[in-house]
Rosetta silent file (secondary structure, phi, psi, omega in degrees, C-alpha in Angstrom):
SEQUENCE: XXXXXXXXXXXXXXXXXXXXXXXXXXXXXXXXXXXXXXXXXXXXXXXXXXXXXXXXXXXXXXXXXXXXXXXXXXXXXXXXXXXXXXXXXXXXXXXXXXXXXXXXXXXXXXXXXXXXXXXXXXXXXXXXXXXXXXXXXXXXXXXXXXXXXXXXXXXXXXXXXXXXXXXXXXXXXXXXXXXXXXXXXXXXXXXXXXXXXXXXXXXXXXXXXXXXXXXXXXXXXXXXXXXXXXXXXXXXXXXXXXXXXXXXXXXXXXXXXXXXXXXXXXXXXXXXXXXXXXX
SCORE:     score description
SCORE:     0.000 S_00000001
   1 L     0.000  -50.375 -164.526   -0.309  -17.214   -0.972 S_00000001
   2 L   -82.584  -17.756  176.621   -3.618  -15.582   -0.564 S_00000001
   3 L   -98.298  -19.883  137.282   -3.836  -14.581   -4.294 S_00000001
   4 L   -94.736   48.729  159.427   -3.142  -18.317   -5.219 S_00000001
   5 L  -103.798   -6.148 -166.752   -5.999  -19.496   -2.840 S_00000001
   6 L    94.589   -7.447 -179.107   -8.151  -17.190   -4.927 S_00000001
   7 L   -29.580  152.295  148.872   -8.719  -14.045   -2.298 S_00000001
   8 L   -84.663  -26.181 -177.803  -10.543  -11.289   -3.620 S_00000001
   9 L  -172.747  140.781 -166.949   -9.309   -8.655   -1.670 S_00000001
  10 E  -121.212  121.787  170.609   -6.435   -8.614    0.685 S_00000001
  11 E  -121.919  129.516 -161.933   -6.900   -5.562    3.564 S_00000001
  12 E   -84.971  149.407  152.569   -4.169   -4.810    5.563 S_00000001
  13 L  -129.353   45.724 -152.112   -4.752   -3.104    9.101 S_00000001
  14 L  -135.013   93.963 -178.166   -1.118   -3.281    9.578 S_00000001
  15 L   -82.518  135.780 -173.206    0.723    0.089    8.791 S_00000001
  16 L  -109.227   82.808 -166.967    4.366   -0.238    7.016 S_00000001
  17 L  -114.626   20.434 -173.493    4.751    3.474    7.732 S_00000001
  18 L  -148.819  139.428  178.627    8.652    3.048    8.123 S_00000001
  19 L  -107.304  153.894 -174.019   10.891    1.364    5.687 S_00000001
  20 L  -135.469  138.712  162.745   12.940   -1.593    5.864 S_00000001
  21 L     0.588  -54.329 -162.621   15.244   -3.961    3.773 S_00000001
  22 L   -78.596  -13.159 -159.232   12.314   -6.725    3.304 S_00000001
  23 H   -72.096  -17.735  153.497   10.011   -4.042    1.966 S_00000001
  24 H   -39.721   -5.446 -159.056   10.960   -4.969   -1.853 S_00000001
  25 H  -111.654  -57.442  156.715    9.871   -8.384   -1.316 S_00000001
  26 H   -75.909  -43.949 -164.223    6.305   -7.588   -0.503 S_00000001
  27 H   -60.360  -46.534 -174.586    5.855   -4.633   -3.120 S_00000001
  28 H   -59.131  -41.937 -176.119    7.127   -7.330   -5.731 S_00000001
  29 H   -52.477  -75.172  176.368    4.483   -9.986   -4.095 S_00000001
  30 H   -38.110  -40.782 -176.506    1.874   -7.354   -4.550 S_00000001
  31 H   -84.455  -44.877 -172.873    2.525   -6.228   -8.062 S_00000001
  32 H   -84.481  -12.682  169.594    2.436   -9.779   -9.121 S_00000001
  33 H   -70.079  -36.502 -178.284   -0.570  -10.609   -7.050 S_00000001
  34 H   -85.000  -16.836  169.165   -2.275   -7.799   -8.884 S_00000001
  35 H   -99.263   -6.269  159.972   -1.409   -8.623  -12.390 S_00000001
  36 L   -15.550  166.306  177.891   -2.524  -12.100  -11.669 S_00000001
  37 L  -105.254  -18.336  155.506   -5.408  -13.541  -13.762 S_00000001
  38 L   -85.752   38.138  163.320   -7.063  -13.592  -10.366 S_00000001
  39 L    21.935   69.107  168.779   -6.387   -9.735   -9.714 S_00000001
  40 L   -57.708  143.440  178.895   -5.746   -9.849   -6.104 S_00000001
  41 L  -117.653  106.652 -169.615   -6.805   -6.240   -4.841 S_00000001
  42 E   -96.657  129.982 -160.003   -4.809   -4.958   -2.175 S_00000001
  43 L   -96.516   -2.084  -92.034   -6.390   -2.129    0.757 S_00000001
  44 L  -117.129  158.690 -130.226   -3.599   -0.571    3.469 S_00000001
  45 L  -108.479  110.284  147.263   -4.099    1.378    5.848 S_00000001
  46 L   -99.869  167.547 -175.983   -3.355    5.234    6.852 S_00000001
  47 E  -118.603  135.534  172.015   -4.457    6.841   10.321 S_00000001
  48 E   -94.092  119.404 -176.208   -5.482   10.230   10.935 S_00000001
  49 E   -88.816  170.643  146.082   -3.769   11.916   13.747 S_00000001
  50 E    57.192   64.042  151.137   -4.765   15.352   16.008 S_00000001
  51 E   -29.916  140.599 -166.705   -8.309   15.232   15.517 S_00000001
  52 E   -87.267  -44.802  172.567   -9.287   18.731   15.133 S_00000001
  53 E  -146.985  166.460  177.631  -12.040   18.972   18.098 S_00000001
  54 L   -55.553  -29.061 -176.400  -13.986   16.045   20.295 S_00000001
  55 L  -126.509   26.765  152.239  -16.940   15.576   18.069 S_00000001
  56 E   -75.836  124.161  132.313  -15.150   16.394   14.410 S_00000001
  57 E   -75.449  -71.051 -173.727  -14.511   12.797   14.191 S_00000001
  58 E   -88.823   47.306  144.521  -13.382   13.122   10.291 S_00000001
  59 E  -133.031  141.895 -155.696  -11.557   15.827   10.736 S_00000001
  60 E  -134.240  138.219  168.775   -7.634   15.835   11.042 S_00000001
  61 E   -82.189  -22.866 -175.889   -4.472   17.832   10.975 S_00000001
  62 E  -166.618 -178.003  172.893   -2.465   15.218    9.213 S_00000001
  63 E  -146.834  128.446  167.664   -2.375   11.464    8.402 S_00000001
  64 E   -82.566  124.491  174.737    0.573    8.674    8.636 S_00000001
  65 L   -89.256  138.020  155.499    0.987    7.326    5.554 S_00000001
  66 L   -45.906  176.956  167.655    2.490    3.900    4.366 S_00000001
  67 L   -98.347  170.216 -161.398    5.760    4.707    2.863 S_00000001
  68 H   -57.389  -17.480  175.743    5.486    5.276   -0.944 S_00000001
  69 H   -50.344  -56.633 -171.570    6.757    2.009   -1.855 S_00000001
  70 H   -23.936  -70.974 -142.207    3.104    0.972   -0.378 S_00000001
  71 H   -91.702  -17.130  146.875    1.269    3.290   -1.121 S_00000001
  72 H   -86.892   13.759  161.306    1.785    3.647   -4.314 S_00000001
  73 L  -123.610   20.692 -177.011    1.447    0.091   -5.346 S_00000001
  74 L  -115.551 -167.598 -168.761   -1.704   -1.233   -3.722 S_00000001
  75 L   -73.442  -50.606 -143.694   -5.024   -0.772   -4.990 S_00000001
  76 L  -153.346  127.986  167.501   -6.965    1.487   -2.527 S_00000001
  77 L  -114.990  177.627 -178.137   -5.754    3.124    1.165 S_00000001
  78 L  -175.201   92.459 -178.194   -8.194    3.652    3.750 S_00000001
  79 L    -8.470  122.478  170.834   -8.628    5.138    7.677 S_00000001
  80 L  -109.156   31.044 -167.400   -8.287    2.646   10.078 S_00000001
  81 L   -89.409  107.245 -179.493   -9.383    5.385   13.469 S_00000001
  82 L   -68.739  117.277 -167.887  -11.861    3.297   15.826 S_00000001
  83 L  -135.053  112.392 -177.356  -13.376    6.549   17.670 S_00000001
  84 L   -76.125 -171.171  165.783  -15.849    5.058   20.590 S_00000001
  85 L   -85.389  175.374 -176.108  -18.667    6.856   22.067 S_00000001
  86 L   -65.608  -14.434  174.064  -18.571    8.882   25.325 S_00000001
  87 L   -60.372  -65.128 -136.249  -19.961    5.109   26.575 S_00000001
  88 L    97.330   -4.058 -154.297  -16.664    3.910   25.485 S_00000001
  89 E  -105.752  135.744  174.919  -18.585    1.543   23.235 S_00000001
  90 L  -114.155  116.047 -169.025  -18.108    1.703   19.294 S_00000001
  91 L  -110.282  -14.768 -163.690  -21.358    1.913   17.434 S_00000001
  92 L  -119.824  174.082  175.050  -20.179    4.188   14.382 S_00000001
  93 L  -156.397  149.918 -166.603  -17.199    4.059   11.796 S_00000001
  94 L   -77.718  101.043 -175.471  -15.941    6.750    9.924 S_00000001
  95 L   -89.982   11.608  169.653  -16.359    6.701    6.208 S_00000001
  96 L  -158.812  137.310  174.114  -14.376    9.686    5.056 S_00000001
  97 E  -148.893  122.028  169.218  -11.768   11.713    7.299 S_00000001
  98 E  -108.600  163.485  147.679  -10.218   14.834    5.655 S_00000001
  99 E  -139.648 -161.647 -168.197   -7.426   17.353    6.688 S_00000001
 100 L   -76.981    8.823 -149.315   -6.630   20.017    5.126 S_00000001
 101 L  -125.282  -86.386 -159.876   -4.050   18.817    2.800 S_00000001
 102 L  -103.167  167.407  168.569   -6.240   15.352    2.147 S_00000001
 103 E  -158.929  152.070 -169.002   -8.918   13.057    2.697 S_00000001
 104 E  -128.503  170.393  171.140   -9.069    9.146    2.550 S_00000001
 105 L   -85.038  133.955 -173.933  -12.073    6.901    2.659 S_00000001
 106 L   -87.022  175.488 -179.500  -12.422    4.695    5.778 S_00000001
 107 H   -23.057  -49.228 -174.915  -11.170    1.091    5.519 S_00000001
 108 H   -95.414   -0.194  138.012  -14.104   -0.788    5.005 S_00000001
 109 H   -32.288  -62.810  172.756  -15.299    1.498    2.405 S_00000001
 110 H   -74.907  -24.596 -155.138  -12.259    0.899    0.130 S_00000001
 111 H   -77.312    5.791 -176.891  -12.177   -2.411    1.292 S_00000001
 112 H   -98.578  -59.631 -152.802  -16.274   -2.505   -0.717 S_00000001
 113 H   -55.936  -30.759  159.023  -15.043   -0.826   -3.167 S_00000001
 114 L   -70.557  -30.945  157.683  -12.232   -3.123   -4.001 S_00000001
 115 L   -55.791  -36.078 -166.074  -14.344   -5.752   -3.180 S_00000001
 116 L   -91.629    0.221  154.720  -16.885   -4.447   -5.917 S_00000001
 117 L    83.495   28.395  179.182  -13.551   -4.554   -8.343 S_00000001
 118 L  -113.133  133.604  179.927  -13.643   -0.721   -9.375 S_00000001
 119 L  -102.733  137.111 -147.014  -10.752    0.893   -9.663 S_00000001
 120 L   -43.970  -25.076  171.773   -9.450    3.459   -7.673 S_00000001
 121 L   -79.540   -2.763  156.772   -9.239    6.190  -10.503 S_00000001
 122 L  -120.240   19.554  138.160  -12.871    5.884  -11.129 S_00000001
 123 L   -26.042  -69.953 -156.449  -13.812    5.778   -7.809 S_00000001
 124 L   -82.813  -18.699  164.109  -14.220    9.044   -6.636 S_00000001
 125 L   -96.775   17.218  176.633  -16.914    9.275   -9.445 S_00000001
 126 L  -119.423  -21.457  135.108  -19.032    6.590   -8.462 S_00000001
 127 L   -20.878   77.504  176.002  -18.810    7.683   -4.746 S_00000001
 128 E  -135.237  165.370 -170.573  -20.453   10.792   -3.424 S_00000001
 129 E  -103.992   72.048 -159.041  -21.002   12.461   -0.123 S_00000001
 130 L  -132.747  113.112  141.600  -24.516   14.369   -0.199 S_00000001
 131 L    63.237   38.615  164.987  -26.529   15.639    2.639 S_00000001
 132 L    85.471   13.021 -159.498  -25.691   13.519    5.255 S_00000001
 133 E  -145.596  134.260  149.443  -25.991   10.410    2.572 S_00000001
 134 E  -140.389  133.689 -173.235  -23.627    8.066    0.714 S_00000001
 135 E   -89.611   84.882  138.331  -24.110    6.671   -2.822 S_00000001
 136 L    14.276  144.719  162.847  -22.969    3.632   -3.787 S_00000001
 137 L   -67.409  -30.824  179.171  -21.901    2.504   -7.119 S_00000001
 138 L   -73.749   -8.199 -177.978  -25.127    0.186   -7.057 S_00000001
 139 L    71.580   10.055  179.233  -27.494    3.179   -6.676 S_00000001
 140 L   -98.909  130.560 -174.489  -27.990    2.270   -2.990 S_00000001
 141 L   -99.371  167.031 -176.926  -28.031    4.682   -0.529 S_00000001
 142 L  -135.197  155.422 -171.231  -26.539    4.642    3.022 S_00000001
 143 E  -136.239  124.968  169.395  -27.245    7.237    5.619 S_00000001
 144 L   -67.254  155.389  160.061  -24.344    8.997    7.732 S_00000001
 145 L   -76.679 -173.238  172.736  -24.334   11.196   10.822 S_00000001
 146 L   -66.020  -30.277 -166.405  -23.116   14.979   10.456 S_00000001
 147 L  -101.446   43.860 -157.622  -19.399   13.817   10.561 S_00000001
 148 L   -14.137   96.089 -167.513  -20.254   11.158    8.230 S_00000001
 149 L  -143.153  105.932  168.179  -19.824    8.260   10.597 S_00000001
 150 L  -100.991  131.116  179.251  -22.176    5.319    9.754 S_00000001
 151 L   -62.381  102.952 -175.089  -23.881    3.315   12.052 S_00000001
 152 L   -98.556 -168.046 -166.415  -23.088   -0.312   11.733 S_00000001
 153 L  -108.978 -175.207 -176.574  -24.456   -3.610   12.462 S_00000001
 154 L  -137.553  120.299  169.076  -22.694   -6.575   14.424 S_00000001
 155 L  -100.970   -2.840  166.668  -23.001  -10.053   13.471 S_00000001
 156 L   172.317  176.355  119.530  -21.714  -11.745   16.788 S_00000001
 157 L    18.055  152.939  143.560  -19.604  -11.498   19.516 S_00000001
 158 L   -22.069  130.586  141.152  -15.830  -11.254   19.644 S_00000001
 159 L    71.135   17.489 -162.373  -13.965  -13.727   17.520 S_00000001
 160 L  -111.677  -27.677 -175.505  -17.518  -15.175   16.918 S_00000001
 161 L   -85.425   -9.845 -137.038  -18.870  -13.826   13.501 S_00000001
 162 L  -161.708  100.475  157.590  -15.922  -14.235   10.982 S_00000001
 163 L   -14.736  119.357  167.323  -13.381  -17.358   10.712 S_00000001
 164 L   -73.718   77.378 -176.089  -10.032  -16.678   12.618 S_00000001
 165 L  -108.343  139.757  164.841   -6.790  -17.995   11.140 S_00000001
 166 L   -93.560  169.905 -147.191   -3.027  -17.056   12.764 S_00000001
 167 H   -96.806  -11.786  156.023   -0.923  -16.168   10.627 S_00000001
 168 H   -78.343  -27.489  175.705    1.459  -18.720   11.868 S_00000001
 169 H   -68.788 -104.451 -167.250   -0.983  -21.804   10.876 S_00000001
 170 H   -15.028  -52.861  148.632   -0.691  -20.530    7.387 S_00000001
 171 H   -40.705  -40.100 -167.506    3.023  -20.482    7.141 S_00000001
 172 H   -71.876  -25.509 -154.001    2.910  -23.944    8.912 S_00000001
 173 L    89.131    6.079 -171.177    0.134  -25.221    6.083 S_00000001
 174 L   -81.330    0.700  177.531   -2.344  -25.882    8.847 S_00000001
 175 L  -126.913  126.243 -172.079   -5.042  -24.165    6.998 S_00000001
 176 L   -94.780  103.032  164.622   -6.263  -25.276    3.786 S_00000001
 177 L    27.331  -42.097  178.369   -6.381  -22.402    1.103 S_00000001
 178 L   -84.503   -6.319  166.901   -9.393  -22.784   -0.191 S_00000001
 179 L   -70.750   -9.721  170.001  -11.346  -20.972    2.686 S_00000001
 180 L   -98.897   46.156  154.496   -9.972  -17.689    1.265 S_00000001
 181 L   -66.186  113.456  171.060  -11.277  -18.471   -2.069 S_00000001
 182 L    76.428  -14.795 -179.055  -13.298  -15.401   -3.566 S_00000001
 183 L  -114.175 -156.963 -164.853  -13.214  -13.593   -0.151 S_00000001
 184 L  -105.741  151.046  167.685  -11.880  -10.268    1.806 S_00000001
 185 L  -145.380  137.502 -160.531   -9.471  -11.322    4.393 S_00000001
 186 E  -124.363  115.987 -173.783   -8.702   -8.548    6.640 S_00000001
 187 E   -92.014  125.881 -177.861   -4.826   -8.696    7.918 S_00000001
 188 L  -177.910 -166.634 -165.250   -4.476   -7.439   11.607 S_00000001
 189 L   -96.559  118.784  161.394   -3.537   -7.644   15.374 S_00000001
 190 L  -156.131  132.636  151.069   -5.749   -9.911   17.608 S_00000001
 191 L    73.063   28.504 -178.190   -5.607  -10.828   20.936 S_00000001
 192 L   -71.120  152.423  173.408   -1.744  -10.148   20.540 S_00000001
 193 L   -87.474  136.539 -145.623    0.234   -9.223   24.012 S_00000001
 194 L    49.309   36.750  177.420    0.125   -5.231   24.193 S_00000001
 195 L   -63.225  142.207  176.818   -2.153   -4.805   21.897 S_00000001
 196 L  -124.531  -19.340  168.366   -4.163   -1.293   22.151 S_00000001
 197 L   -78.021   48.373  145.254   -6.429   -1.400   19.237 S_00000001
 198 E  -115.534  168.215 -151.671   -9.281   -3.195   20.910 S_00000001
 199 E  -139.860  152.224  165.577  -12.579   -1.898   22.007 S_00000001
 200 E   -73.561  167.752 -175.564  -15.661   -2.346   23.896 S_00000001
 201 L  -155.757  152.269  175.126  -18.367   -2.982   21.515 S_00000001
 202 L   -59.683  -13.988  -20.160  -22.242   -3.651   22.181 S_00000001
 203 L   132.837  -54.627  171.011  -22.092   -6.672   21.918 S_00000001
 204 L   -96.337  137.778  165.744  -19.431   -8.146   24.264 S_00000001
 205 L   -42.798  138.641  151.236  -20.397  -10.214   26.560 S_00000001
 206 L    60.560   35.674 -174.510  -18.535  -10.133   30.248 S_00000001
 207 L    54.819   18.128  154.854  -16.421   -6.627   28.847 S_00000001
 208 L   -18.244   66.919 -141.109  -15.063   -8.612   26.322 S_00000001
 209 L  -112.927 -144.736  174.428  -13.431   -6.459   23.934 S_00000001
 210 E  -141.520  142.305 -172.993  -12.681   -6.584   20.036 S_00000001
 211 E   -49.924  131.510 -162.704  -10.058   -6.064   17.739 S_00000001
 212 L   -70.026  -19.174 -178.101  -10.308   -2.757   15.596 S_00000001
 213 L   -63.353  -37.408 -169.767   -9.629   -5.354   12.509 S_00000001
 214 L   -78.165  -21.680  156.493  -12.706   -7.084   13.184 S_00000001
 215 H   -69.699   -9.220  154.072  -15.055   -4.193   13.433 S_00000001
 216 H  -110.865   18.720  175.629  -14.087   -3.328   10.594 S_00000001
 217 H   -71.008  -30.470 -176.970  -14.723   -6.578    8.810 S_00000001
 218 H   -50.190  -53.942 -173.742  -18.348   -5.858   11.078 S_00000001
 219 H   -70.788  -26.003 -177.414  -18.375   -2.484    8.981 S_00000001
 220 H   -72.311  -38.786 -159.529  -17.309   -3.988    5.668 S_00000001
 221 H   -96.546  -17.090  167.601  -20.118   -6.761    5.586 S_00000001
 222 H   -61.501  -52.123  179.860  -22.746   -4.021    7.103 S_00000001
 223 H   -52.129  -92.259  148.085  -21.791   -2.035    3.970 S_00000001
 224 H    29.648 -111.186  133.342  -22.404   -5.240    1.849 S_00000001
 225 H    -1.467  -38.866 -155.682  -25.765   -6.302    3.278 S_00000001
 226 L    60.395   21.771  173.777  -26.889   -3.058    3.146 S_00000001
 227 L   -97.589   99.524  153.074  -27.693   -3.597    7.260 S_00000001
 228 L  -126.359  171.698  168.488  -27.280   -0.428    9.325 S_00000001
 229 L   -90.415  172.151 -160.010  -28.690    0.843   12.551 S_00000001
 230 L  -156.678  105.283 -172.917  -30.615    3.828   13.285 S_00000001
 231 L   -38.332  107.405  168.232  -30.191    6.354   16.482 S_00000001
 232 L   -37.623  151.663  130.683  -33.648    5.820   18.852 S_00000001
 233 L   -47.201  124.948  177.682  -35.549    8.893   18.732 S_00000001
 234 H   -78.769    7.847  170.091  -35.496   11.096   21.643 S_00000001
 235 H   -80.724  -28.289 -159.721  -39.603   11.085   20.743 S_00000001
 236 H   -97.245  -43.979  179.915  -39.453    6.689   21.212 S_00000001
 237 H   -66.984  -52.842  171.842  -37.213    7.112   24.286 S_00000001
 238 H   -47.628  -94.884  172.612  -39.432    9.222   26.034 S_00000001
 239 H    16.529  -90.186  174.443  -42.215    7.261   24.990 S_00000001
 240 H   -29.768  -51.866  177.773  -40.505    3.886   26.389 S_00000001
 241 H   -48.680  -87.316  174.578  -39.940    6.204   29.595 S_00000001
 242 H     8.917  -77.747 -162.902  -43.799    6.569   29.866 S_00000001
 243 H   -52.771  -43.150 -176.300  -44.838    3.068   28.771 S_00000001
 244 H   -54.023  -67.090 -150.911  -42.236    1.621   31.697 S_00000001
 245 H   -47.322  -68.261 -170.964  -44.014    4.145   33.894 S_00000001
 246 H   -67.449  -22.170 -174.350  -47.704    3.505   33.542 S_00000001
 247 H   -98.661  -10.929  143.935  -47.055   -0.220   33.140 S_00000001
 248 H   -25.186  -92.223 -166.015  -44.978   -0.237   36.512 S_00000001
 249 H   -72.271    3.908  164.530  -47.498    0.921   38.390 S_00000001
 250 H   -67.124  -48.513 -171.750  -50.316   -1.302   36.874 S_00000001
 251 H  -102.225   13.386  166.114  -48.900   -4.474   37.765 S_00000001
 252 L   -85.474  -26.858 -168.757  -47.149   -3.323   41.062 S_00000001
 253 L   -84.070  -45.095 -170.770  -50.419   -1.757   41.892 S_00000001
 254 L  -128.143    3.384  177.557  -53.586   -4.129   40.530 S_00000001
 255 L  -114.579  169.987 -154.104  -52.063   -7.102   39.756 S_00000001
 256 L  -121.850  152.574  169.690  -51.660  -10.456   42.054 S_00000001
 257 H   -32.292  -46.105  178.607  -48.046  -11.759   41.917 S_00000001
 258 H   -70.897  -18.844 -163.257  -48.997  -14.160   38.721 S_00000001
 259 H   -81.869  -51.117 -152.569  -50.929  -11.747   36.695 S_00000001
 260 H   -92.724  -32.410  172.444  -47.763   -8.948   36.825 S_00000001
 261 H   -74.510   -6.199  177.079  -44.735  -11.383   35.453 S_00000001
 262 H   -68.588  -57.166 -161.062  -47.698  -12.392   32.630 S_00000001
 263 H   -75.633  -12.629 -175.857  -47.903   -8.562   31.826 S_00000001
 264 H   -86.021  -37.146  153.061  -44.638   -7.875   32.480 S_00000001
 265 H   -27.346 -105.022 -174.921  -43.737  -10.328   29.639 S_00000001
 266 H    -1.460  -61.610  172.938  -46.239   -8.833   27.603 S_00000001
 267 H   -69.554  -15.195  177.881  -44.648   -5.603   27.899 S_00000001
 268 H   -90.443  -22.316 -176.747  -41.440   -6.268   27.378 S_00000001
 269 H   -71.912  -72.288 -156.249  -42.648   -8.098   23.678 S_00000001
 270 H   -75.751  -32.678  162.953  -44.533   -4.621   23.366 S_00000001
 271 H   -58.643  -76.290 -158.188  -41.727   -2.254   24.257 S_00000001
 272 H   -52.446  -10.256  166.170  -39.247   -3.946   22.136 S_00000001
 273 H   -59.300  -58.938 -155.336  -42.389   -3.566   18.916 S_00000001
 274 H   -69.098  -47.514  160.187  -42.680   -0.289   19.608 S_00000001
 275 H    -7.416  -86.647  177.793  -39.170    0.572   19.876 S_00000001
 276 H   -32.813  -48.452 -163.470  -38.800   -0.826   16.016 S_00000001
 277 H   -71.080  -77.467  148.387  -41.852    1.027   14.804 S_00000001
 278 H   -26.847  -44.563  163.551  -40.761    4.211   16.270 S_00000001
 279 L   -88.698    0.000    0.000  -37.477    4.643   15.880 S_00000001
């Protein structure tokens, strides 16, 4: 279906890590989706289990794998492990997680890379992993933490940035085809009953939270864009501490009721400048 609508890349976040009777049915779907003259490119998903300590985040003792039918007939695997902050809140995503045996790329990596239509055996030499930095095929650089976990952006809300289809309107015909013309469509769990991959994120509103597929479509189209974020400075935060300080006690101190929400405006315009500049 989705490779005659025209898809560009199909990403699963749905692991087939136990086989069953039907699974010949998709591996045939796939191989013919892929020899297609539109060369659907197919992503799925392994997970890295028994993180090695709390702040290795891409490091692992092992990984669940699709089973080999899978995995050896799509295009590209890729780490789907959402790992929040001590907040609870998930600002980073992992772009590489090894163990000792292996190491995969995370989802929305391959899910660029198949997007950018390179194929996985010449991959790993248009990739590299330098110094806290990763390099593009495109010559564009992106810049990682130590556990090379890049900080991504957000484009809305819960269910708010990215078109939504169930996967029953699409059996039914209730959706017409051509919105997955040319694009990534990211296969996954949402707002299903006992679901466990969702997360708080900055972003929602009233503890809202979101679906680990959609953060990583958030991480795929950061990647894209070229749009990441950048950790304040514990030089900007102090700072901010300060500025709050001294401009507290100006307009609690010397200003008439009207005067101190004018400046308090002001300041908040002038924090949030400085912020930018500074960090």
């Amino acid at each position: 279906y989705l490779d005659d609508a025209g898809a560009r890349v199909a990403v699963f976040d749905i692991l087939f890590a136990e086989s069953t009777e039907q699974d010949q049915i998709l591996v045939d779907a796939i191989q013919e989706a892929r020899n297609s003259d539109n060369r659907l490119r197919i992503v799925m998903p392994v997970v890295g289990v028994q993180q090695t300590a709390d702040t290795d985040y891409n490091q692992v003792d092992a990984f669940l794998l699709p089973t080999t039918a899978f995995a050896d007939t799509v295009d590209y695997l890729g780490t789907t492990n959402v790992v929040p902050d001590a907040d609870g809140i998930v600002r980073w995503q992992i772009m590489r997680i090894q163990s000792p045996d292996a190491e995969y790329w995370g989802l929305s990596l391959s899910a660029y890379m198949a997007w950018q239509r390179i194929p996985a055996i010449a991959a790993n030499q248009l990739i590299q992993f330098n110094d806290h930095t990763l390099s593009l095929p495109s010559g564009r650089q992106i810049k990682l933490d130590n556990t090379e976990r890049l900080m991504f952006d957000y484009f809305g809300g819960p269910n708010e940035a990215f078109p939504v289809y169930s996967f029953q309107d699409v059996l039914m015909g209730n959706i017409d085809p051509s919105v997955f013309d040319d694009k990534v469509v990211f296969i996954g769990l949402m707002d299903a009953t006992g679901q466990t991959d969702e997360h708080r994120v900055p972003i929602g509103l009233g503890g809202t939270l979101m679906a680990g597929v959609e953060i990583h479509a958030h991480t795929l189209e950061s990647i894209i864009q070229g749009r990441q974020l950048t950790p304040q400075s514990s030089f900007s935060q102090a700072l901010m501490i300060l500025f709050l300080a001294v401009m507290s006690s100006l307009v609690y101190g010397w200003l008439p009721k009207r005067g101190y929400i004018v400046i308090l405006f002001l300041s908040i315009i002038i924090l949030i400048l400085l912020t930018v500049i500074v960090a």
